[in-house]
Coordinates of C-alpha atoms in Angstrom, one line a residue:
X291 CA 46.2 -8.5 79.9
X292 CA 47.9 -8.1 76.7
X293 CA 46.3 -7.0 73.7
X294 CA 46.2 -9.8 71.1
X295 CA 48.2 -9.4 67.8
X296 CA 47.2 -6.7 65.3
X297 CA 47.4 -9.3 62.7
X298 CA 44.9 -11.8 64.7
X299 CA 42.4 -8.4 65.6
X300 CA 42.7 -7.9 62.0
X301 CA 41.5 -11.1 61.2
X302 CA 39.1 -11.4 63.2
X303 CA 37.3 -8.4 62.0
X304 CA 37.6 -9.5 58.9
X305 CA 35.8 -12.5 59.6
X306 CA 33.0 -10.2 61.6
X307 CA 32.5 -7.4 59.0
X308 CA 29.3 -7.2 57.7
X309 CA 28.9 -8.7 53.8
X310 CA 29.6 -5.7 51.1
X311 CA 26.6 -3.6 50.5
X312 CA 24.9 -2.7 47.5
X313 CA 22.6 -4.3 45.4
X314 CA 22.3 -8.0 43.9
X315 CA 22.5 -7.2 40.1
X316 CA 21.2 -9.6 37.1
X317 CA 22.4 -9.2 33.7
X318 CA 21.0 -10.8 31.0
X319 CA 23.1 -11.9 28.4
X320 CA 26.0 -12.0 30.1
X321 CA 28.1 -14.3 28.3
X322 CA 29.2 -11.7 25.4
X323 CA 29.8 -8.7 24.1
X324 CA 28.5 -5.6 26.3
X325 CA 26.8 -8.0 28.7
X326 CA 30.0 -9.6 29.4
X327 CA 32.4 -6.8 29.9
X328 CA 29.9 -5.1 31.9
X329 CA 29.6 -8.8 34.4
X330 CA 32.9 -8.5 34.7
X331 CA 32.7 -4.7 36.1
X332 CA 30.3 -4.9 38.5
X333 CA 31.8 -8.1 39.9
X334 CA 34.8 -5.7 40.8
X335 CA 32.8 -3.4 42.2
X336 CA 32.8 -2.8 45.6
X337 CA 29.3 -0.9 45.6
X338 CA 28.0 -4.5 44.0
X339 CA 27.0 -7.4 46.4
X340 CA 26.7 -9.6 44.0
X341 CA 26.3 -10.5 40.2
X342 CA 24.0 -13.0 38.6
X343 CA 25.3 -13.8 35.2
X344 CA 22.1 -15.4 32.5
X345 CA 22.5 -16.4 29.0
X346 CA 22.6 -19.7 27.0
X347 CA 26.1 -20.8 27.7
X348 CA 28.5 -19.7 30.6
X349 CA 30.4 -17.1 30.3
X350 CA 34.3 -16.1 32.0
X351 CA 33.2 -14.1 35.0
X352 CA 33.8 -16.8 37.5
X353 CA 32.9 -14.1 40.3
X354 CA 29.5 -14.6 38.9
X355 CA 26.5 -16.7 39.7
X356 CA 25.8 -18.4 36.3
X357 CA 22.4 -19.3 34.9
X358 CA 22.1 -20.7 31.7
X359 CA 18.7 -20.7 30.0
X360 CA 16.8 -18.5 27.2
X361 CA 15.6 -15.4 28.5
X362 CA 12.1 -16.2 26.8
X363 CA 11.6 -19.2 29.7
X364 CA 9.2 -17.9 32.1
X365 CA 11.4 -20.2 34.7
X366 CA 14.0 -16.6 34.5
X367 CA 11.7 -15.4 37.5
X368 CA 13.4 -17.9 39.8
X369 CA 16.4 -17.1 38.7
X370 CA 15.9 -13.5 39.7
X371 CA 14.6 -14.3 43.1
X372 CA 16.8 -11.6 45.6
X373 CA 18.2 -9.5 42.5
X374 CA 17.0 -5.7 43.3
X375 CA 18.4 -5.0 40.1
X376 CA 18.5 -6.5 36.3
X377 CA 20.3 -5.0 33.1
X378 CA 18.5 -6.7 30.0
X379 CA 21.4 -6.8 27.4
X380 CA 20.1 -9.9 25.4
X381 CA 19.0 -8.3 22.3
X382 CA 19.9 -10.2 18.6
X383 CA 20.9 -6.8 16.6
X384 CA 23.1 -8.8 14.6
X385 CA 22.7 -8.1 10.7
X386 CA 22.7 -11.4 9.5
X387 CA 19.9 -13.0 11.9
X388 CA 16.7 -13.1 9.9
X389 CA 14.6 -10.3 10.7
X390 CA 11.2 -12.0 11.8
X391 CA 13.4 -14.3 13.9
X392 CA 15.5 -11.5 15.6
X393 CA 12.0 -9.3 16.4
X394 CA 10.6 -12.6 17.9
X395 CA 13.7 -13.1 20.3
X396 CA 14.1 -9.3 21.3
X397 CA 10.4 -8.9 22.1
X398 CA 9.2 -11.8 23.8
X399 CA 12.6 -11.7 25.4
X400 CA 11.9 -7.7 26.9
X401 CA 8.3 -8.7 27.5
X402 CA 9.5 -12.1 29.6
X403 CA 12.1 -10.6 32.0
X404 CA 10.2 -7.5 32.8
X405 CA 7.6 -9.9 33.7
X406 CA 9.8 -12.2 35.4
X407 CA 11.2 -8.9 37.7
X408 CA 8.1 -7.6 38.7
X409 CA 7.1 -11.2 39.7
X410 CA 10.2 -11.7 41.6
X411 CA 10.2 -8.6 43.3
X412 CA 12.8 -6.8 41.8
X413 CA 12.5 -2.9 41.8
X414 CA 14.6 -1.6 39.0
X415 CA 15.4 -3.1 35.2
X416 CA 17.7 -1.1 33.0
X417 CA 17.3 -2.0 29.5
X418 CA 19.7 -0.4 26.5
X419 CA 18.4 0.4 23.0
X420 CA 20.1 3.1 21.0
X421 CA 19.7 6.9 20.1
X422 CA 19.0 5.5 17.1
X423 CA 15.0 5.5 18.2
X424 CA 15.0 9.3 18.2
X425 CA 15.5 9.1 14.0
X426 CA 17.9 10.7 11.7
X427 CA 15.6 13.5 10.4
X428 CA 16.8 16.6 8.4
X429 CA 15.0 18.8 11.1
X430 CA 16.2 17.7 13.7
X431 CA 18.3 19.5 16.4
X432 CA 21.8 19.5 17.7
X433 CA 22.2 18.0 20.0
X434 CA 18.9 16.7 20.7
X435 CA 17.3 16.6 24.5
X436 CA 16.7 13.3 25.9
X437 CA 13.3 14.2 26.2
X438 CA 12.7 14.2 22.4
X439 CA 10.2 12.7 20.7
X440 CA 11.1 9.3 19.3
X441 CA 10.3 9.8 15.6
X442 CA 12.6 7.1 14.4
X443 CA 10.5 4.4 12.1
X444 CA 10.9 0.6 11.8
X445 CA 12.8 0.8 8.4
X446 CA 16.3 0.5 9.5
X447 CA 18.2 -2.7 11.4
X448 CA 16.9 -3.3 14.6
X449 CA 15.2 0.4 15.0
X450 CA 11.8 -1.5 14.9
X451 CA 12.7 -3.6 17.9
X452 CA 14.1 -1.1 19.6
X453 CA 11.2 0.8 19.3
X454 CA 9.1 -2.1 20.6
X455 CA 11.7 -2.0 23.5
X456 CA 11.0 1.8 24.3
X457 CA 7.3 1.3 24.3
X458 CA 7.7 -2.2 26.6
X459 CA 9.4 0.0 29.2
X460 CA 6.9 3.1 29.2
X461 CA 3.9 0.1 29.8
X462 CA 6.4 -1.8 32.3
X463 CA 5.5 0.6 35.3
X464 CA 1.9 0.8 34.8
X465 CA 1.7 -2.8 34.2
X466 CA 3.8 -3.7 37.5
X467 CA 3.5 -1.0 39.8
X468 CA 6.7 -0.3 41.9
X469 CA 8.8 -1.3 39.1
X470 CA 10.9 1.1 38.3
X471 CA 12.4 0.9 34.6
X472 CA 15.2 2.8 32.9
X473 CA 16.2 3.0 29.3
X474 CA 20.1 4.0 28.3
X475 CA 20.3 4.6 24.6
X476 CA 23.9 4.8 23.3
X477 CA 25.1 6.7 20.3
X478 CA 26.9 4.5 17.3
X479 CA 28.5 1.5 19.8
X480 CA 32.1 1.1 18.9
X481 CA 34.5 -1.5 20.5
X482 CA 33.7 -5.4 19.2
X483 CA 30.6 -4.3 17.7
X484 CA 29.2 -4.9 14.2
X485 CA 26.4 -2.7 13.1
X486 CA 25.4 -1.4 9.6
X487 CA 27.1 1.7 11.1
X488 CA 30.5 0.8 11.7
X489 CA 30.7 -1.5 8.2
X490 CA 30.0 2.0 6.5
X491 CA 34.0 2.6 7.7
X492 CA 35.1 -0.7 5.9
X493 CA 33.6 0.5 2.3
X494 CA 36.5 1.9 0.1
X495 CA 34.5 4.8 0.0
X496 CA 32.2 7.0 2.3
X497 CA 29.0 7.4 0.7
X498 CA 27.2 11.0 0.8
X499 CA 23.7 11.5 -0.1
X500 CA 23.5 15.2 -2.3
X501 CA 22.1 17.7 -0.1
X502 CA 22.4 15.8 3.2
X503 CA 23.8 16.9 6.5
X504 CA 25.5 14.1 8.3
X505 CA 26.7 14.4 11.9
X506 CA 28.6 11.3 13.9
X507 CA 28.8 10.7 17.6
X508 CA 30.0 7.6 18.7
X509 CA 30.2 5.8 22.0
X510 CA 32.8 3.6 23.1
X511 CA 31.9 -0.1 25.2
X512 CA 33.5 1.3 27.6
X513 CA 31.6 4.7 28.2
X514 CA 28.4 2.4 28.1
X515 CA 29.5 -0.2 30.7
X516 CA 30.3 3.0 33.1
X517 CA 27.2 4.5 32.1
X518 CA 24.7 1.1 33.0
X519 CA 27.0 0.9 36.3
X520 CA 25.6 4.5 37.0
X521 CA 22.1 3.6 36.4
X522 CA 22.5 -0.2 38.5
X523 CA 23.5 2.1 41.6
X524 CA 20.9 4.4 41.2
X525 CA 23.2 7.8 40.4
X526 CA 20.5 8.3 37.4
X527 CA 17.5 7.1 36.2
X528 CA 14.7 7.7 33.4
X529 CA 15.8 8.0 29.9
X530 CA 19.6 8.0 29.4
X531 CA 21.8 8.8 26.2
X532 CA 25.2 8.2 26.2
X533 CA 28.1 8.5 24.0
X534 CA 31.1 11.2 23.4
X535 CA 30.7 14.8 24.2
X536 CA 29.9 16.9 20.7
X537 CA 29.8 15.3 17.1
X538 CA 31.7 15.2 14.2
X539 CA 30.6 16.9 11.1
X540 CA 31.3 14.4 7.9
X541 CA 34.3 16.4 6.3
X542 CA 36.0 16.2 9.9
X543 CA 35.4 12.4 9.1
X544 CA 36.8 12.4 6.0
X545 CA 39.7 13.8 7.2
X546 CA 40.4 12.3 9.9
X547 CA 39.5 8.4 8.2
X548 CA 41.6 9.6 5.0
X549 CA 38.5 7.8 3.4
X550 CA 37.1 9.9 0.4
X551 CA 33.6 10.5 0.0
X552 CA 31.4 9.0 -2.9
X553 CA 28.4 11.5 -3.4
X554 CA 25.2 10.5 -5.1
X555 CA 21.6 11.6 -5.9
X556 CA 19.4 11.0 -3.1
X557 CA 16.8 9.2 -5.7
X558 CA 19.8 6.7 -6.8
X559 CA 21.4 5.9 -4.1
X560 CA 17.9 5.3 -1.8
X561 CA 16.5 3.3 -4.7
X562 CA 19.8 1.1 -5.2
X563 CA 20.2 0.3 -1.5
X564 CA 16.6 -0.6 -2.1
X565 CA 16.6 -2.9 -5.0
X566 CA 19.9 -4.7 -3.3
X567 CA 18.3 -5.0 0.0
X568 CA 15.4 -6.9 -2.2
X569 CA 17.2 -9.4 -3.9
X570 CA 19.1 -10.4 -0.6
X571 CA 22.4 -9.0 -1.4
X572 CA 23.1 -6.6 1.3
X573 CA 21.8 -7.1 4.7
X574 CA 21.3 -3.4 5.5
X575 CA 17.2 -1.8 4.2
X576 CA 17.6 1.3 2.8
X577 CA 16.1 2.9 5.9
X578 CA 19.9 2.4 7.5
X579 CA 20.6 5.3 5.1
X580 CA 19.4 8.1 6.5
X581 CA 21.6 7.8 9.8
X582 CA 24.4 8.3 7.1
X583 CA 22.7 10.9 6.1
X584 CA 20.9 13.5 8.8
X585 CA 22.1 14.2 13.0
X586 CA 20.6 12.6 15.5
X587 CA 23.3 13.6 18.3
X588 CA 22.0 13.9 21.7
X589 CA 23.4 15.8 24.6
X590 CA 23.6 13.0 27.5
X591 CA 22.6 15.7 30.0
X592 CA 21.1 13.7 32.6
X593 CA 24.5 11.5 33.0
X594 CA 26.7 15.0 32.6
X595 CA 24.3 16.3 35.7
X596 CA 24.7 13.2 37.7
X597 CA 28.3 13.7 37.2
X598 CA 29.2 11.2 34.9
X599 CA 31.6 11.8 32.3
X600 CA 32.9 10.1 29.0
X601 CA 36.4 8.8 29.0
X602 CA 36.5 8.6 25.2
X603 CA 36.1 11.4 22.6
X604 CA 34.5 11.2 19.3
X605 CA 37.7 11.3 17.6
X606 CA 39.2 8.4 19.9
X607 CA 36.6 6.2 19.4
X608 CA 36.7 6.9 15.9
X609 CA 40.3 5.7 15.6
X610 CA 39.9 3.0 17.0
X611 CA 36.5 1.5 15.0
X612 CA 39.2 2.6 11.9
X613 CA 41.9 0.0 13.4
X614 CA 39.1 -2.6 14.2
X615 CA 37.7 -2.6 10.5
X616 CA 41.2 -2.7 8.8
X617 CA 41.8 -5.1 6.4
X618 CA 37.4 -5.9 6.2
X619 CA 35.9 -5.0 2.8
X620 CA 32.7 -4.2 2.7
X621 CA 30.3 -2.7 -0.1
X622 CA 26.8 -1.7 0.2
X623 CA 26.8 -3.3 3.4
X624 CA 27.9 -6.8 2.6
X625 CA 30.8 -8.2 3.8
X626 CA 32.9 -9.1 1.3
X627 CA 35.8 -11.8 1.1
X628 CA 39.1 -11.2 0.5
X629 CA 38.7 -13.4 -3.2
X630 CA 35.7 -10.9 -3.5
X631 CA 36.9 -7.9 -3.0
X632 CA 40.0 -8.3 -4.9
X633 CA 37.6 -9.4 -8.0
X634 CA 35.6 -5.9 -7.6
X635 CA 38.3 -4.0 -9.0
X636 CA 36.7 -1.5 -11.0
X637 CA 33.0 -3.2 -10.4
X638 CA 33.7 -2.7 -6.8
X639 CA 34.0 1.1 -7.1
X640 CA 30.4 1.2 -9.4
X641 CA 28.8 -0.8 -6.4
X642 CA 30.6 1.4 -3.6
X643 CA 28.5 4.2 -5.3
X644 CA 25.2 1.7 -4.8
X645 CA 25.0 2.2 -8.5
X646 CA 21.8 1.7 -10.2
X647 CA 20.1 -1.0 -12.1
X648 CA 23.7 -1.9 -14.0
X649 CA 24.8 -2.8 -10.5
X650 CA 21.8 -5.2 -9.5
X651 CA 21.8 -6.9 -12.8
X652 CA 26.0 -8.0 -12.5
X653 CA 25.1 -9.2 -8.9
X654 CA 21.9 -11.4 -10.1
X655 CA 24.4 -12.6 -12.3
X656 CA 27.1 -13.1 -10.3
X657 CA 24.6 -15.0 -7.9
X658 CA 23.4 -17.4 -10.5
X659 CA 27.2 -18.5 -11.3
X660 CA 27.2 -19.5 -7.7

């Protein structure tokens, strides 16, 4: 008897082989930004059985299983039913969202899906914050462990959620027993982002605090996606920083950005990011200042031991945050329209230093003609 066809016994194990293995993978979020790009890699993933895509709208992935609802409905828990895994990436970070508002949203959100998990039996949640939550202190070392202390406070954008974030997932475990949670904190996020961080490359000027000692690591979207990928499949786990190997030291910035500094008094230009912050003219608190000013570069040993490596370098990513904010005009943290920042002119450069009380009383001004 003949053997039957090599393209028919192909077929027909195809049609036998088991379904792919790997875990069934949740991401919140999904729709946008990091959430989206990193639906779309696990859905190519051959070590991913399947992705379930949540978030208010539907996104692009259409080799996702789409839910649409608010992460805050307690009905998620259905919707995680058979996940073993779920990356929380719906966090509001964005600068203009009012602050009560956006802590509401990112901690009831945390609080509801790690619920949800445990409830539906899921065993692992990765959730992303930021090495921001370790603090930009003048003390501090480089590069710093991943086991350091978190001595970041809640006077910056976003830190104080993040924060709340940290100490969700330290409770998470005790709270749910056999729920495992890991944390992946990525240096200054580069690639489609907006942070206070990367509008500090759009000022016509890079402002230096007297006396400080700024150090800049940066992580691309890309590094970050790889890097949650590593933590879905279990290649890691526990507390994760990520970004580019090393750190650039703010001269190798200036350099490289062809951006000249603007240096102030630490009194002046902390009180004046103040007082503008007050009066609602820049979205950024004064507390964003001191990651401007002090390291807080990590090593990302744990992914380095695991084998994980970055595909981007600091100087890389920093090229391409410079060709992503060309053209964008921004002063003291405020975005400014073309009309307005051609009007600065010479006003533009007093408020690029964040200067004084002269500076506060033209924009109270200019506000009222409004």
């Amino acid at each position: 008897m003949s053997s039957p066809d090599p393209q028919v016994r192909a077929a027909r194990n195809k049609s036998t082989s088991p379904p792919p293995r790997g875990p069934v993978v949740a991401v919140t979020g999904a729709a946008s930004g990091v959430g989206a790009l990193l639906t779309e890699r696990l859905a190519a993933s051959e070590e991913v059985k399947q992705v379930v895509a949540i978030d208010e709208r539907r996104g692009e992935c259409a080799e996702a299983e789409w839910h649409i609802l608010d992460v805050r409905d307690p009905a998620i828990a259905d919707r995680l039913r058979g996940a073993d895994v779920v990356v929380h990436l719906a966090l509001d970070l964005d600068l203009e969202t009012d602050a009560a508002a956006r802590t509401a949203y990112n901690v009831r959100g945390t609080q509801t899906v790690l619920t949800a998990a445990a409830a539906a039996g899921v065993h692992r949640v990765v959730l992303c914050t930021s090495t921001m939550v370790y603090g930009a202190l003048p003390d501090n070392e480089l590069p710093l462990s991943e086991d350091a202390e978190l001595r970041a406070t809640a006077e910056a954008t976003g830190v104080g959620d993040l924060l709340e974030v940290e100490r969700l997932a330290r409770r998470a475990p005790r709270a749910h027993p056999g729920l495992n949670v890991t944390v992946v904190r990525p240096a200054v996020l580069v690639g489609g982002t907006d942070t206070a961080l990367t509008r500090y490359f759009e000022s016509p000027r890079l402002l230096v605090v007297a006396g400080s000692r700024p150090a800049w690591q940066f992580c691309h979207v890309d590094d970050l996606c790889s890097a949650l990928e590593y933590a879905v499949l279990e290649k890691v786990d526990g507390e994760l920083a990520v970004g580019c190997d090393g750190w650039l030291e703010q001269e190798e910035v200036e350099e490289l950005s062809g951006i000249r500094r603007m240096e102030l008094p630490s009194a002046v230009a902390l009180g004046a990011a103040a007082r503008l912050h007050r009066i609602g003219l820049t979205p950024s608190p004064a507390g964003d200042l001191a990651y401007t000013m002090y390291p807080w570069v990590v090593s990302g040993s744990r992914l380095h031991d695991a084998g994980w490596r970055p595909a981007y370098t600091n100087e890389e990513v920093l090229a391409q945050l410079l060709d992503e904010v060309s053209g964008r005009h921004t002063v003291a943290g405020r975005r400014l329209g073309r009309k307005d920042a051609t009007a600065a002119g010479a006003a533009g450069a007093t408020v690029a230093l964040l200067g004084a009380a002269a500076v506060v009383r033209r924009a109270r001004k200019a506000r009222r003609r409004i």
